[in-house]
Amino acid sequence: MKKLTGALIALLSFTIILTSCGPIPITPMTEQDRVSDMQWIFGIYEQNYAPLKYKESLFGFDNEALKAKYLEAAKKEQTNDEFFRLMHSFVAEFKDAHNSGSLIALNEKGSSSVAYMGFDGRRKGDYFVITKLLPTYQYSLDGVDFREGDIITKMNGKSLKEVVDELITPVRNLGNAESNYTYLMRNLFFRSSLIHPMPGLYDVETLSIKRGSKEFDIKVAWVTEDRFDFQNNMRAAIAQASNNAQTFVFGDNIQDMNGNLKLRRMNNDYLLQTIVKHAKMYNGAEEFFTDVFGMSFPKELKYSFGESFEMLGNNSDLNWHVVDSKRNAQGGFVYQEKPVLVKDANTGKESFEQVLAPEFSFESYQRLKEARVIPDNAEMVLIGPKSSPRYPIYPAYIVEQVVTVSTVFGKEDSVETEKVGYIFIDSFSVPADSQAVVNEFQDTLEVFEKEGVKSIVLDTINNGGGSLLLGVAMAQALTKKEVELPKIQLRLSDSWLSTFKQEASNPGYNSTVLNDKKRELAKIEEDVKAGKWLSRSFPLESLTGFNLKVNERKKLSSDVEIVVLVNEMCASMCDIFSAMLQDNEMATIMGTNSMGAGGNVVNHWQSPRSHFQVRMTESLLVRKDGSYIENVGTKPDVELVVNTDAEFRYGNIVNGAFEKAASLAAKKRYEGAELVLILAKKNKRVTEMDVRKL
């Protein structure tokens, strides 16, 4: 228990530290301080922000006028917290999920404050459902306590969406209204002075509550605490809960895509890999890493373009959550909860066995179980040798789905049973080698083939992105045809020009590759000389350095139907993944429009006085039709409201995807049968019944 909590707090500490070199100032900032910091932000955007001109056109603003407005605002007398919000507001003007600012507070009294109402939860359509109560829970002024499951429908007589638009999106805007409501609605009830507008000392909010069939209003007073005191209170809550099945942890906004603080159980290796993963997204981190960790900066921590397609939360948001700490006491191994069908690789004999799997493998299954409803008839997929089978990192199972299809023969409807494969792809940023993950993904596809699966559901709901290399390789693994990738346009900055020059003189390349790199450099220099803001479109593979290999292992037949589930919290690499499959006509996209965060992400730190860090995209991904992914995302072929099903772990949405996938597979089979029937009848060789057996 203590070891687990320590690991979680260690991850929190690293995330907080890494996002900024220095802490916020305690002494009041002068007008010169504020102007200097604001001009630093302006400079970073003008030098590096790829979508700047695109945003001006899309949202109808002038950047020069915007800068003048914020510079004048910075000169006005104000508190440090007010200026912090002003900086966040400038960043939010660009309506970009990859755009965010962050600050770090000193771990001492007087650094910053938080305000809360004693509960946490998630969006449910237009409303907010309470899922957790803070251990320091306060009763309302009316003496009516909150309960888990209560639904908040209004705040001071206004819809929650109205209040999010009024109070929260001015300081944090993802560029997609539905994404804003899902991700930011919880900040109506939990705020940090480092970013959010804070309530007054005696402010009281009226919340409209729906509890079962009853509807009533509750008056709620804010609890406002110094950040340092709040953290100490949470430490006390940890100690108090140490003998229970739950432990409370705290930290700066490590959120899952439901907007909840998410801290996965982990061992030290996982922690180190997480540190490496996030450090790859930072330019100029070498000196800071050496200062903080007292060791040489590992080469693998240097900024990686291919690993930088991920949407992360804003580190100014202090949050809390409950993490289940129950563990199995079998020395790191756990039994599966249900027998699994296992095939002997040598004899081909099948048997249901209770299988012992390594803990890391089991955590893959546990991840799925916590996030989704696993159907009772699901057969979990295991890979590897029978002596040590394991769950793949992306857990998968097979279900039998009964569907009714209208036959192409114009006669009675047909009731069919289809096998549907399901894969849970919750992130493209995983603590493992990308090629190993792709190999496992291919292993899963081969299991589907052997079991007669004719349709597959890829669940990417709430996937915040990650590795471009991994996402592209997984897309290619689904087909033997070469996948056409998006193109990319770059901000013509000194950093990109320097990167191309280094590539064009890299002694590790052979002459053919080196000549290609020199041609790319010549094009970049030509665009720079022409005074362009963005480069021409380049093939994505020319920047990533990978050679896209057609999947020779794949054994799925071409008639296998693929359905991809998306929602408004599918961002960055997840946007790109669904767009690639749609553009290549490989899948039916189902759900809610994805977020629209289309480019790589680079962190720039830090402003001279407040130590404000800015995170932004320095490229734009271009789809097959020439449109950008940025602020557009992937529009589903079949539109569904996904967020209302979150409290049911998306069980209804996934079941709907099973029905769709099975129907598509059955329809394709009947359409193929009709063609055979027409040809067969001409030759009078087979009967209609013969064809129905196909």
Phi, psi and omega in degrees: 000308179298320181296319180296311181299321179298320179295320180296315180294325178297319178295317178301314182299317180296316182297320180294314184294315189295333185284352176199142182287314185239160180278167177293152179287145176271321179286151181300136177283141178276170176300320178297320177301313184293317179297318180299316180294319181293320179293328175299316179298315178305314182297318179298317180294316183292329181278329195232338191281107185297316187278012188305306181294323177299317180292321177302316180289317185291318186253000172069042175236164178249123185297323180295318177294322179297316179297316180299319179299313183284331177293318177296319179296324180292333182283341182288149178298131182196163176283166177300316181299321178296322178289324176302316179295326178297318178296316177298323180295320178298315179298321182291340181301334185273355174048066189219123180297330180277352181268124174200158173242158178212153180224156177241133179264143175295148179275062179205162183297146176088359183284314178194177182222164176231154176228137183209166180247002173096012180210166175226168180179205182211162177292144172222092184064239178274356188244182179228123181258132180281123181247338182216146175248138179293145180297334177266044187298137180250142174285154178285168180295332180277358180079009178260119183275155174283155176226150173299134183099346175299142179248121178270121185257332181214161175228115183055039176081356180256153174295152181295327177297319178301317184288324174300313179299324184282320189251324191258314183296337174297342179245351177204111186228120183275355178082008179217118187302313181296322177296319178301313183294319180292316188278329191252350185301326181294337179284357168293333188244357179212116189228154177240137181292347179286347181215321190266154169294129186264147178289157175287168186301323184247018180294137177234133180251143175258115180254130176271125188244140170244119180233102186064235179270355183267144175228133183202167178254146176233134173269128187233129175267140178291146167258113180248125183227152169298140182305318181298316179295320180299316179297320178295321177298323179290326175298321178295323178294323177299313180297319181293326183269003189296338179263003180260180179280354182234153172224139181267135178234160182223165179164184186263091165047057163265099190248150168274180187281000169274358184086008179263144176299129185232115177237109182281147171299145183204158171256181185296325179297317179297319180300314180297318179295325177294319177299314180299315183301312183286327179295332180296344183266010184241128171275141176072027183274352188301309182296319180295317181301316180298318181293317187282315186262353177064035180212167179293147181283116182296142181301326184288351179274353181297153184307133181238116179302315185292343181258009192253026180254070185216138177262117179250162180285168178277123189284003176274351184269112178275127184225172176222161179198167177255128181245125179293127183246015177292136179230151174276135187263043181251036175064038176090002178238148180222149174278149171292157183277347180217152177298150182235141178287119182240134177257133174286124185297332183273312185266339183079002181288139181257145176204149175271125183227151169272110193258139175268124183235150177301153185300317181300321177295317180296325179298331175298313177296319181296324177301314179297314184298322181286331187264336186222159172276123178269120182302149180298330183266013182286135171255110183292142180271128173242146179234171181092177181293155181298330181293335179211063180292156182212160171282138174292160179303321172264098185298148186215156174207171179238136175233157172259124184245126177270126179227152175251124181238144174280121185287152179284357182271000177073017179252211185293152175298153182245132176267120185239150172247117183246141172273127181241130176267144182232134176230129182266105181250085187272351179195152170255017176238101187235151181278058181201163178297134184302317181295324177296321179294317178297319178300317178297320178300317177293324176301317179297317179298324179292324175298316178302316181299315182295329183270005176079025179289131180244000176209147186227138173251121174258113185265105178248020178303131178068016178282116184272008176099203182146238187278122174298318182298317181293313182299318180293317180296324179290322176298317180294330181294346182272355184207155175271347175279148179289127181284130175279121185271159172296163172260173184221139173246140186247146169292127184281076183253168177299323182295317178292319179299319178296320179298316180293324178294319178296318179297322183286351179235019182287116182291348181281348181272148173284173187298324181295310180296318181299320178295322176298317181295323179293323178293321178295318178299318180299321179293318178298313180297325178294318179293321178297314181298328180281357178075024181285150176282315180246152175287169168295169179285131177248149171302135184301323183293340180288338179264329185280337178080008178256153174258118183289116182261127176296138186285101178280341182282331188303132181243004177293134179287162185292346181270006177287129180268139180240130174243130179248124178270128179228163171210185185291351177257009170280116190227156170060244181301331177291320171305312185294318181300310181293324178295318179299314182294324178290315181295329179269008179054042181261344188207159169263123181269132189224134177134220180251148179312131181291170192297315183093054177245092194246081176173172176280163185237135177228139177263137178237127183218144004217159178292155191295326187251311182274348183063038179289133176253140178244138179240128185208169177262140183245018177206168176228130178274135184246125181281175184303325182273005178092356180276157177273152171281328182305126179063007178242312181070199178251121178276124183295150171286327176236112186270133177221149171277115187267321191296336180290347182259005185299320183292342177260019181054037173059026181299318181292321180294315180296318178299320176298323178292322176300314181297317180296312182298315181295321179295319179297318180294317181294319180297317180297321181294319180290324177296321176295321180294322179299317180298316178297321182296316180301313180293321183292320182296328178297324181265353179054044182258331183227162177261168177300321180297325178299318183291324180300339180279351183294000000 
